[in-house]
Amino acid sequence: MKIAALLLLFAATTGVVRADCPSYADYSVMPHSPVSKGKYRIPSMRPPPDCRTFSNPTIEQALRNITSLISDPDWRQLFTNIFPNTLDTTVAWHDANETSPYTFLVTGDITAQWIRDSTNQVLPYMPYTAMDDDIARLVAGLINMQAEELLGYPYGNAFQPPRRSSLEPEENGIAVDLTVTPPFDNTTVFEAKFELDSFASFFQISSMYWRTTGDYDFMYNKAWGQSVSNILGIIEKLQEPTYNSKRLVNKPLVAYNRMTDTATETQFGGGMGNPVKYTGMAKTLFRPSDDATIFPFLVPANAFLSVELYRLSSMLDQIGVYLEMSAVAKKLAEEIRRGVFEHGTVVHPTHGRVFAYETDGYGSALVMDDANGPSLLGLVYQGFVEEKDPVYQNTRRMVLSADDNPWFFTGAYIHGVGSPHTGFQKVWPMAVAVQGLTSSNRTEVKQCLDQLVATTSGLGLMHESVHVYRPNDYTRSWFAWCNSLVSQFVVDAIVRFPGII
């Protein structure tokens, strides 16, 4: 489905977008004038005003306010491009009904809505939900949309547009040679890779929106309460070991088995994953990179989930609703957190005790980190530990070491954490942003900012990954999640270190 078609639908609904607007997938691969007057000559990459999928005066004023604090011309133009990118280009469908809004956000050049990505895409706008009803309805609509999606199929990581939007579902061909338990409908579910962080991201956007606005009308949407209840029950089942007391295999709750020559696109054990013992943590089949786990206890995803379960419980208690679910959420949060510390750490020969990336409860552990969040590097950003936590600091040194993290790359152009998802010698700018967000060292933060502004390949947007030696070798010119994350990093850096850019 072409992005131009999405824009046409939005135009029909709101009268905002011209019928002849170009596809942003095409627009994003060509630089547009004027360019900045700095070293990197960053082009202007916002679509024309009447080709933007969502326009808001509060966000435009915020953009002016923030860029007035940036003296570097390259960063001023880059921030102008990336901060509003989600609103400018990814609001595929928005029903602004005051009592029950709905919002469908595409991830960028892939016309589907990921639970994790869509939550992260709107985080830079969350502070403005308390001062602008339109932004509040946009985010509340996303909460309602995610609740509906997860109620329909809680094991999906990405979803097709709702039928009432009149948008055509994306053809992706994944149903060929694929067996998934439980079965899914490809006209509503874009991808059925079960990723534990999808649950945490849904909880995150719900509680963060409530904390910012005080509004909890989304709870009156039946899908929200039912989804939360279902998810808590699923998490309890995901804590179960592979074998029961009689050494018989417990029936898998979810499985993903695909005929493929790419190892990261299917799972071990006929789709159910490698065996695990009980640890308190919850199993997952896939990482936030959409790659298969090796050991099903993905530590950063469990850490993130425990934080958001605590926040969910706190929200329900303070509002005084769903108190039984609150008790379950708190219990799960405590069990998972305890499981991470008891079974999710190992002693590294160089760095001492560190958090493992994945483990199984039998003593096996995978020592690495992946650029995609939730990550080990981002444990502070996720709120799981304090920056000074000794195990985190050991882990951070390991993650940022080319000698000790097999997915850390360094070269003439950029250095940072990459991912098996994009192969060797490609660093993800989002990992550089997370490194800066989790550092209190001004020099390190400035180095991260310097790398990011230098890695747009002349296109003025954040990419998924960039090659450490070849600046024009990148993946995804239009990746809204990364644009939003780097925007958060810039604002954070300006607040903590005035004048840094």
Coordinates of C-alpha atoms in Angstrom, one line a residue:
M1 CA 0.0 0.0 0.0
K2 CA 1.6 3.3 -1.1
I3 CA 1.9 6.0 1.5
A4 CA 0.3 8.4 -1.0
A5 CA -2.9 6.3 -0.6
L6 CA -2.7 6.8 3.2
L7 CA -2.4 10.6 2.6
L8 CA -5.4 10.5 0.3
L9 CA -7.5 8.8 3.0
F10 CA -6.4 11.4 5.5
A11 CA -7.3 14.1 3.1
A12 CA -10.7 12.7 2.6
T13 CA -11.3 12.6 6.4
T14 CA -9.8 15.9 7.4
G15 CA -9.4 18.0 4.2
V16 CA -5.7 18.5 5.2
V17 CA -3.6 16.7 2.6
R18 CA -3.5 17.5 -1.2
A19 CA -4.4 14.7 -3.5
D20 CA -1.1 15.0 -5.5
C21 CA 1.2 14.6 -2.4
P22 CA 4.2 12.4 -3.2
S23 CA 4.9 9.2 -1.3
Y24 CA 7.1 10.0 1.6
A25 CA 8.9 6.7 1.0
D26 CA 10.1 8.4 -2.3
Y27 CA 10.4 11.9 -0.8
S28 CA 12.7 10.7 2.0
V29 CA 15.4 9.3 -0.3
M30 CA 16.1 12.6 -2.0
P31 CA 17.5 15.7 -0.3
H32 CA 15.3 18.9 -0.5
S33 CA 16.3 22.5 -0.3
P34 CA 17.0 24.7 1.5
V35 CA 20.0 23.1 3.2
S36 CA 21.6 24.1 6.4
K37 CA 24.8 26.3 6.3
G38 CA 26.8 23.9 8.5
K39 CA 29.4 21.3 7.7
Y40 CA 26.9 18.6 6.8
R41 CA 24.5 20.7 4.7
I42 CA 21.4 19.0 6.2
P43 CA 18.5 19.2 3.7
S44 CA 14.9 20.2 4.6
M45 CA 12.9 17.0 4.8
R46 CA 9.5 18.0 6.1
P47 CA 6.8 17.4 3.5
P48 CA 4.9 20.6 2.4
P49 CA 2.4 21.8 5.0
D50 CA -0.6 20.5 3.0
C51 CA 1.0 17.1 2.6
R52 CA 1.5 16.5 6.3
T53 CA -0.7 13.8 7.9
F54 CA -1.3 15.7 11.2
S55 CA -0.6 19.4 11.9
N56 CA -0.7 21.0 15.3
P57 CA 0.1 24.6 16.3
T58 CA 1.3 23.5 19.8
I59 CA 3.9 21.2 18.3
E60 CA 5.0 23.9 15.8
Q61 CA 5.5 26.3 18.6
A62 CA 7.4 23.7 20.6
L63 CA 9.6 23.2 17.5
R64 CA 10.3 26.9 17.3
N65 CA 11.1 27.1 21.0
I66 CA 13.5 24.1 21.0
T67 CA 15.3 25.1 17.8
S68 CA 15.9 28.6 19.3
L69 CA 18.1 26.9 21.9
I70 CA 20.2 25.2 19.2
S71 CA 23.0 27.3 17.7
D72 CA 24.5 24.6 15.5
P73 CA 22.9 25.1 12.0
D74 CA 23.1 21.4 11.1
W75 CA 21.4 20.3 14.3
R76 CA 18.8 23.0 14.1
Q77 CA 17.7 21.7 10.6
L78 CA 18.0 18.0 11.6
F79 CA 15.8 18.5 14.7
T80 CA 13.3 20.5 12.5
N81 CA 13.1 17.4 10.3
I82 CA 12.9 14.6 12.9
F83 CA 10.9 16.1 15.8
P84 CA 7.6 16.3 13.9
N85 CA 8.3 13.4 11.6
T86 CA 5.7 11.0 13.1
L87 CA 3.0 13.7 12.9
D88 CA 4.1 14.8 9.4
T89 CA 4.2 11.4 7.8
T90 CA 2.8 8.5 9.8
V91 CA -0.7 9.3 11.0
A92 CA -2.4 7.0 8.5
W93 CA -5.8 7.2 10.1
H94 CA -7.2 9.2 13.0
D95 CA -10.8 9.3 14.2
A96 CA -10.8 12.3 16.6
N97 CA -14.1 11.3 18.2
E98 CA -14.1 13.1 21.6
T99 CA -15.4 10.1 23.6
S100 CA -13.5 7.3 21.9
P101 CA -10.7 8.4 19.5
Y102 CA -8.6 6.0 17.4
T103 CA -5.2 6.5 15.8
F104 CA -3.3 4.2 13.4
L105 CA 0.4 5.0 13.0
V106 CA 2.5 3.4 10.3
T107 CA 6.1 2.8 11.3
G108 CA 7.5 4.7 8.4
D109 CA 8.4 2.9 5.1
I110 CA 6.4 -0.2 6.3
T111 CA 2.7 0.5 6.2
A112 CA 1.8 -1.4 9.4
Q113 CA 1.5 -0.4 13.1
W114 CA 4.0 -2.0 15.5
I115 CA 2.9 -1.8 19.2
R116 CA 6.4 -0.9 20.3
D117 CA 7.2 1.4 17.5
S118 CA 4.0 3.4 17.7
T119 CA 4.4 3.9 21.4
N120 CA 7.9 5.2 20.9
Q121 CA 6.9 7.4 18.0
V122 CA 4.6 9.5 20.2
L123 CA 6.8 9.8 23.3
P124 CA 8.3 13.2 22.3
Y125 CA 4.8 14.6 22.1
M126 CA 3.6 13.2 25.5
P127 CA 4.5 16.4 27.5
Y128 CA 2.1 18.4 25.2
T129 CA -0.9 16.1 25.8
A130 CA -1.6 18.1 29.0
M131 CA -1.8 21.4 27.1
D132 CA -3.4 20.5 23.8
D133 CA -6.6 18.5 23.4
D134 CA -5.8 17.5 19.8
I135 CA -2.5 15.9 20.8
A136 CA -4.2 14.3 23.7
R137 CA -6.8 12.7 21.5
L138 CA -4.1 11.5 19.1
V139 CA -2.3 9.7 21.9
A140 CA -5.5 8.4 23.5
G141 CA -6.6 7.2 20.1
L142 CA -3.4 5.2 19.8
I143 CA -4.0 3.6 23.3
N144 CA -7.5 2.6 22.1
M145 CA -6.2 1.2 18.8
Q146 CA -3.5 -0.8 20.6
A147 CA -6.0 -2.2 23.1
E148 CA -8.3 -3.3 20.2
E149 CA -5.4 -4.9 18.3
L150 CA -4.1 -6.8 21.3
L151 CA -7.6 -7.9 22.3
G152 CA -8.0 -9.4 18.8
Y153 CA -4.6 -11.1 18.7
P154 CA -2.4 -10.6 21.8
Y155 CA 0.6 -12.4 20.2
G156 CA 1.0 -10.0 17.3
N157 CA 3.8 -7.5 17.1
A158 CA 2.5 -5.5 14.1
F159 CA -1.0 -4.9 12.8
Q160 CA -2.9 -4.0 9.7
P161 CA -5.2 -1.0 9.5
P162 CA -8.6 -1.5 11.0
R163 CA -11.3 -2.4 8.5
R164 CA -13.4 0.7 9.3
S165 CA -10.5 2.9 8.2
S166 CA -11.0 1.9 4.6
L167 CA -7.3 1.4 4.2
E168 CA -6.2 -1.7 2.4
P169 CA -4.2 -4.3 4.3
E170 CA -0.6 -4.7 3.3
E171 CA 0.4 -7.7 1.4
N172 CA 3.5 -9.2 3.0
G173 CA 3.4 -12.9 2.0
I174 CA 4.3 -14.1 5.5
A175 CA 1.5 -16.7 5.6
V176 CA 3.4 -18.8 3.1
D177 CA 5.3 -21.8 4.7
L178 CA 4.4 -20.4 8.2
T179 CA 2.7 -22.2 11.1
V180 CA 1.7 -20.1 14.1
T181 CA 0.0 -21.1 17.3
P182 CA -2.6 -19.7 17.8
P183 CA -3.5 -19.0 14.2
F184 CA -3.9 -15.4 13.0
D185 CA -5.7 -13.5 10.3
N186 CA -3.2 -11.7 8.0
T187 CA -5.9 -9.2 7.0
T188 CA -5.8 -7.8 10.6
V189 CA -2.4 -8.9 11.8
F190 CA 0.6 -7.8 9.8
E191 CA 3.1 -9.9 11.6
A192 CA 2.6 -12.6 14.3
K193 CA 6.0 -12.6 16.0
F194 CA 5.4 -12.7 19.7
E195 CA 7.5 -10.0 21.4
L196 CA 7.2 -9.5 25.1
D197 CA 8.0 -5.8 24.9
S198 CA 4.7 -5.2 23.0
F199 CA 2.9 -5.8 26.3
A200 CA 5.2 -3.5 28.1
S201 CA 4.9 -0.8 25.5
F202 CA 1.1 -0.9 25.7
F203 CA 1.3 -0.5 29.5
Q204 CA 3.8 2.2 29.1
I205 CA 1.8 4.5 26.8
S206 CA -1.3 3.9 29.0
S207 CA 0.3 4.9 32.3
M208 CA 2.4 7.7 30.9
Y209 CA -0.6 9.3 29.2
W210 CA -2.5 9.1 32.5
R211 CA 0.4 10.5 34.5
T212 CA 0.8 13.4 32.1
T213 CA -2.9 14.3 31.6
G214 CA -4.8 12.8 34.5
D215 CA -7.2 11.5 31.9
Y216 CA -8.2 7.8 32.1
D217 CA -11.2 7.7 29.8
F218 CA -9.4 5.1 27.8
M219 CA -10.2 2.7 30.6
Y220 CA -13.9 3.0 29.8
N221 CA -13.2 1.4 26.5
K222 CA -14.0 -2.2 27.1
A223 CA -11.1 -3.4 24.9
W224 CA -8.6 -1.8 27.3
G225 CA -9.7 -3.6 30.5
Q226 CA -10.2 -6.9 28.6
S227 CA -6.8 -6.6 26.9
V228 CA -5.0 -5.9 30.2
S229 CA -6.7 -8.8 31.9
N230 CA -5.8 -11.2 29.0
I231 CA -2.2 -10.0 28.9
L232 CA -1.7 -10.6 32.7
G233 CA -3.0 -14.1 32.3
I234 CA -0.7 -14.7 29.3
I235 CA 2.3 -13.4 31.3
E236 CA 1.6 -15.9 34.1
K237 CA 1.5 -18.7 31.5
L238 CA 4.8 -17.5 30.0
Q239 CA 6.5 -18.0 33.3
E240 CA 5.9 -21.7 33.2
P241 CA 8.8 -24.1 32.5
T242 CA 9.0 -26.1 29.3
Y243 CA 8.6 -29.4 31.2
N244 CA 6.1 -30.3 33.9
S245 CA 6.9 -32.3 37.1
K246 CA 6.5 -35.5 35.1
R247 CA 9.1 -34.3 32.5
L248 CA 6.4 -34.0 29.9
V249 CA 6.3 -31.0 27.6
N250 CA 3.8 -28.4 28.7
K251 CA 1.6 -27.3 25.8
P252 CA 3.1 -24.2 24.3
L253 CA 1.0 -21.0 24.6
V254 CA 2.4 -19.5 21.4
A255 CA 4.7 -21.0 18.7
Y256 CA 6.2 -19.7 15.4
N257 CA 7.6 -22.1 12.9
R258 CA 8.6 -20.9 9.4
M259 CA 10.3 -22.6 6.5
T260 CA 13.1 -20.2 5.8
D261 CA 16.9 -20.0 5.2
T262 CA 17.2 -17.2 7.7
A263 CA 17.7 -18.5 11.2
T264 CA 16.3 -15.4 12.9
E265 CA 13.0 -15.8 11.1
T266 CA 11.9 -19.0 12.9
Q267 CA 12.1 -20.6 16.3
F268 CA 13.7 -23.7 17.8
G269 CA 11.7 -26.7 19.0
G270 CA 9.2 -26.7 16.2
G271 CA 8.4 -23.0 16.9
M272 CA 8.0 -23.1 20.7
G273 CA 11.6 -22.0 21.5
N274 CA 14.4 -23.6 23.4
P275 CA 13.6 -25.2 26.8
V276 CA 13.5 -23.1 30.0
K277 CA 13.2 -23.7 33.7
Y278 CA 11.1 -21.5 36.0
T279 CA 12.9 -18.3 36.9
G280 CA 10.0 -15.8 37.4
M281 CA 10.7 -14.2 34.1
A282 CA 8.4 -14.6 31.1
K283 CA 9.4 -16.2 27.8
T284 CA 9.4 -14.5 24.4
L285 CA 9.9 -15.9 20.9
F286 CA 11.3 -12.7 19.4
R287 CA 13.4 -9.7 20.2
P288 CA 12.4 -6.1 19.6
S289 CA 14.5 -6.3 16.4
D290 CA 11.9 -8.9 15.2
D291 CA 14.7 -11.5 15.3
A292 CA 14.2 -14.8 17.0
T293 CA 15.5 -15.3 20.6
I294 CA 18.1 -18.0 21.2
F295 CA 17.2 -18.4 24.9
P296 CA 13.6 -17.4 25.6
F297 CA 14.2 -15.3 28.7
L298 CA 15.1 -12.0 27.1
V299 CA 16.5 -10.0 30.0
P300 CA 16.0 -6.4 28.9
A301 CA 12.4 -7.2 27.8
N302 CA 11.6 -8.7 31.2
A303 CA 13.2 -5.8 32.9
F304 CA 11.1 -3.3 30.9
L305 CA 8.0 -5.4 31.5
S306 CA 8.6 -5.4 35.3
V307 CA 8.9 -1.6 35.4
E308 CA 5.7 -1.2 33.4
L309 CA 3.8 -3.7 35.4
Y310 CA 4.7 -1.7 38.6
R311 CA 3.5 1.5 36.9
L312 CA 0.3 -0.2 35.7
S313 CA -0.4 -1.4 39.2
S314 CA 0.3 2.1 40.7
M315 CA -2.0 3.7 38.2
L316 CA -4.9 1.3 38.9
D317 CA -4.5 1.7 42.6
Q318 CA -4.4 5.5 42.5
I319 CA -7.5 5.7 40.3
G320 CA -9.2 3.0 42.3
V321 CA -10.2 0.7 39.5
Y322 CA -9.4 -2.9 38.4
L323 CA -7.9 -3.6 41.8
E324 CA -7.7 -7.3 41.3
M325 CA -5.7 -6.8 38.1
S326 CA -3.5 -4.3 40.0
A327 CA -2.6 -7.0 42.6
V328 CA -1.8 -9.5 39.8
A329 CA 0.4 -6.9 38.0
K330 CA 2.3 -6.0 41.1
K331 CA 2.9 -9.7 41.9
L332 CA 4.2 -10.3 38.4
A333 CA 6.4 -7.3 38.5
E334 CA 8.0 -8.5 41.7
E335 CA 8.5 -12.1 40.4
I336 CA 10.0 -10.9 37.1
R337 CA 12.3 -8.4 38.7
R338 CA 13.5 -11.0 41.2
G339 CA 14.0 -13.4 38.3
V340 CA 16.2 -10.9 36.4
F341 CA 18.5 -10.4 39.3
E342 CA 18.6 -14.1 40.3
H343 CA 18.9 -15.7 36.9
G344 CA 19.6 -12.9 34.4
T345 CA 23.2 -12.0 35.4
V346 CA 26.5 -13.7 34.8
V347 CA 30.1 -13.1 35.9
H348 CA 32.1 -11.8 32.9
P349 CA 35.8 -12.5 32.9
T350 CA 36.7 -8.9 32.2
H351 CA 33.8 -6.8 33.5
G352 CA 32.6 -8.8 36.6
R353 CA 28.9 -9.3 37.2
V354 CA 26.8 -8.1 34.2
F355 CA 23.3 -8.5 33.0
A356 CA 23.0 -11.2 30.3
Y357 CA 21.0 -10.5 27.1
E358 CA 19.2 -13.9 27.2
T359 CA 19.1 -16.9 29.5
D360 CA 17.1 -20.1 30.0
G361 CA 17.2 -20.9 33.8
Y362 CA 19.4 -23.9 33.2
G363 CA 22.6 -21.8 33.4
S364 CA 23.0 -21.0 29.7
A365 CA 23.3 -17.3 28.9
L366 CA 23.9 -15.1 25.8
V367 CA 26.3 -12.2 26.5
M368 CA 25.7 -9.4 24.0
D369 CA 23.4 -6.5 23.4
D370 CA 21.2 -5.4 20.5
A371 CA 20.6 -1.9 19.4
N372 CA 16.8 -2.2 19.5
G373 CA 15.0 -1.2 22.7
P374 CA 14.4 -2.5 25.2
S375 CA 18.2 -3.2 25.5
L376 CA 20.7 -3.7 28.2
L377 CA 22.2 -0.3 27.5
G378 CA 18.8 1.2 28.0
L379 CA 18.0 -0.3 31.4
V380 CA 18.4 3.2 32.9
Y381 CA 16.3 4.8 30.2
Q382 CA 13.6 2.1 30.9
G383 CA 13.7 2.9 34.6
F384 CA 14.8 -0.6 35.8
V385 CA 18.0 0.5 37.5
E386 CA 19.8 3.8 38.4
E387 CA 22.8 4.9 36.3
K388 CA 25.2 4.3 39.2
D389 CA 24.0 0.7 39.7
P390 CA 27.3 -1.4 39.7
V391 CA 25.9 -4.3 37.7
Y392 CA 24.6 -1.8 35.1
Q393 CA 27.9 0.0 34.9
N394 CA 29.7 -3.3 34.4
T395 CA 27.1 -4.2 31.7
R396 CA 27.5 -0.8 30.1
R397 CA 31.2 -1.2 29.7
M398 CA 30.7 -4.6 28.2
V399 CA 28.0 -3.4 25.8
L400 CA 30.2 -0.5 24.6
S401 CA 33.2 -2.7 24.0
A402 CA 34.1 -4.1 20.6
D403 CA 36.1 -6.8 22.3
D404 CA 33.3 -8.0 24.5
N405 CA 30.0 -7.3 22.7
P406 CA 29.9 -9.1 19.4
W407 CA 27.4 -6.6 18.0
F408 CA 29.4 -3.5 18.8
F409 CA 31.1 -2.0 15.7
T410 CA 33.5 0.8 15.2
G411 CA 34.9 2.4 12.1
A412 CA 35.8 5.7 10.5
Y413 CA 32.2 6.9 10.2
I414 CA 30.4 5.8 13.4
H415 CA 30.8 3.5 16.3
G416 CA 28.1 1.9 18.4
V417 CA 25.8 -1.1 18.9
G418 CA 24.3 -2.9 15.9
S419 CA 22.1 -5.9 15.5
P420 CA 21.9 -9.3 13.8
H421 CA 18.9 -7.9 12.0
T422 CA 21.1 -5.8 9.7
G423 CA 24.3 -7.8 9.8
F424 CA 27.9 -7.0 10.5
Q425 CA 29.5 -3.5 10.7
K426 CA 26.3 -1.6 10.8
V427 CA 25.5 0.6 13.7
W428 CA 22.0 1.7 14.7
P429 CA 21.7 5.4 15.4
M430 CA 19.0 4.6 18.0
A431 CA 21.7 2.9 20.1
V432 CA 23.9 6.0 19.9
A433 CA 20.9 8.0 21.2
V434 CA 20.3 5.6 24.0
Q435 CA 24.0 5.7 24.9
G436 CA 23.7 9.5 25.2
L437 CA 20.4 9.3 27.1
T438 CA 21.9 7.0 29.7
S439 CA 25.1 9.0 30.3
S440 CA 25.7 11.9 32.7
N441 CA 29.1 12.6 31.1
R442 CA 28.9 15.8 28.9
T443 CA 31.8 14.7 26.7
E444 CA 30.2 11.4 26.0
V445 CA 26.8 13.0 25.3
K446 CA 28.4 15.5 22.9
Q447 CA 30.2 12.6 21.1
C448 CA 26.9 10.9 20.6
L449 CA 25.3 14.0 19.2
D450 CA 28.3 14.6 16.8
Q451 CA 27.9 11.1 15.5
L452 CA 24.2 11.3 14.9
V453 CA 24.3 14.6 12.9
A454 CA 27.1 13.0 10.7
T455 CA 25.1 9.8 9.9
T456 CA 22.1 10.9 7.8
S457 CA 23.9 10.1 4.5
G458 CA 23.0 13.6 3.3
L459 CA 19.2 12.9 3.7
G460 CA 18.5 14.8 7.0
L461 CA 16.7 11.9 8.7
M462 CA 17.7 9.1 11.1
H463 CA 18.3 5.7 9.5
E464 CA 17.7 2.2 10.9
S465 CA 21.4 1.4 10.5
V466 CA 24.5 2.8 8.9
H467 CA 27.8 1.2 7.8
V468 CA 30.8 2.1 9.9
Y469 CA 33.0 2.7 6.8
R470 CA 30.5 3.5 4.0
P471 CA 28.3 6.6 4.8
N472 CA 25.9 5.9 2.0
D473 CA 25.3 2.3 2.9
Y474 CA 22.3 2.5 5.2
T475 CA 19.0 0.7 5.8
R476 CA 15.6 2.6 5.9
S477 CA 15.6 6.2 5.0
W478 CA 12.3 6.7 6.8
F479 CA 12.3 5.2 10.3
A480 CA 9.9 7.1 12.5
W481 CA 10.8 5.4 15.8
C482 CA 14.5 6.5 15.5
N483 CA 13.5 10.0 14.5
S484 CA 11.4 10.3 17.7
L485 CA 14.0 8.7 19.9
V486 CA 16.8 11.0 18.7
S487 CA 14.4 14.0 19.2
Q488 CA 14.0 12.9 22.8
F489 CA 17.8 12.7 23.2
V490 CA 18.3 16.2 21.8
V491 CA 15.7 17.7 24.1
D492 CA 17.2 15.8 27.0
A493 CA 20.8 16.9 26.2
I494 CA 19.7 20.6 25.8
V495 CA 18.1 20.5 29.2
R496 CA 20.9 18.8 31.0
F497 CA 23.8 20.5 29.1
P498 CA 22.7 24.0 27.9
G499 CA 24.6 25.1 24.8
I500 CA 25.8 21.6 24.0
I501 CA 24.7 22.1 20.4

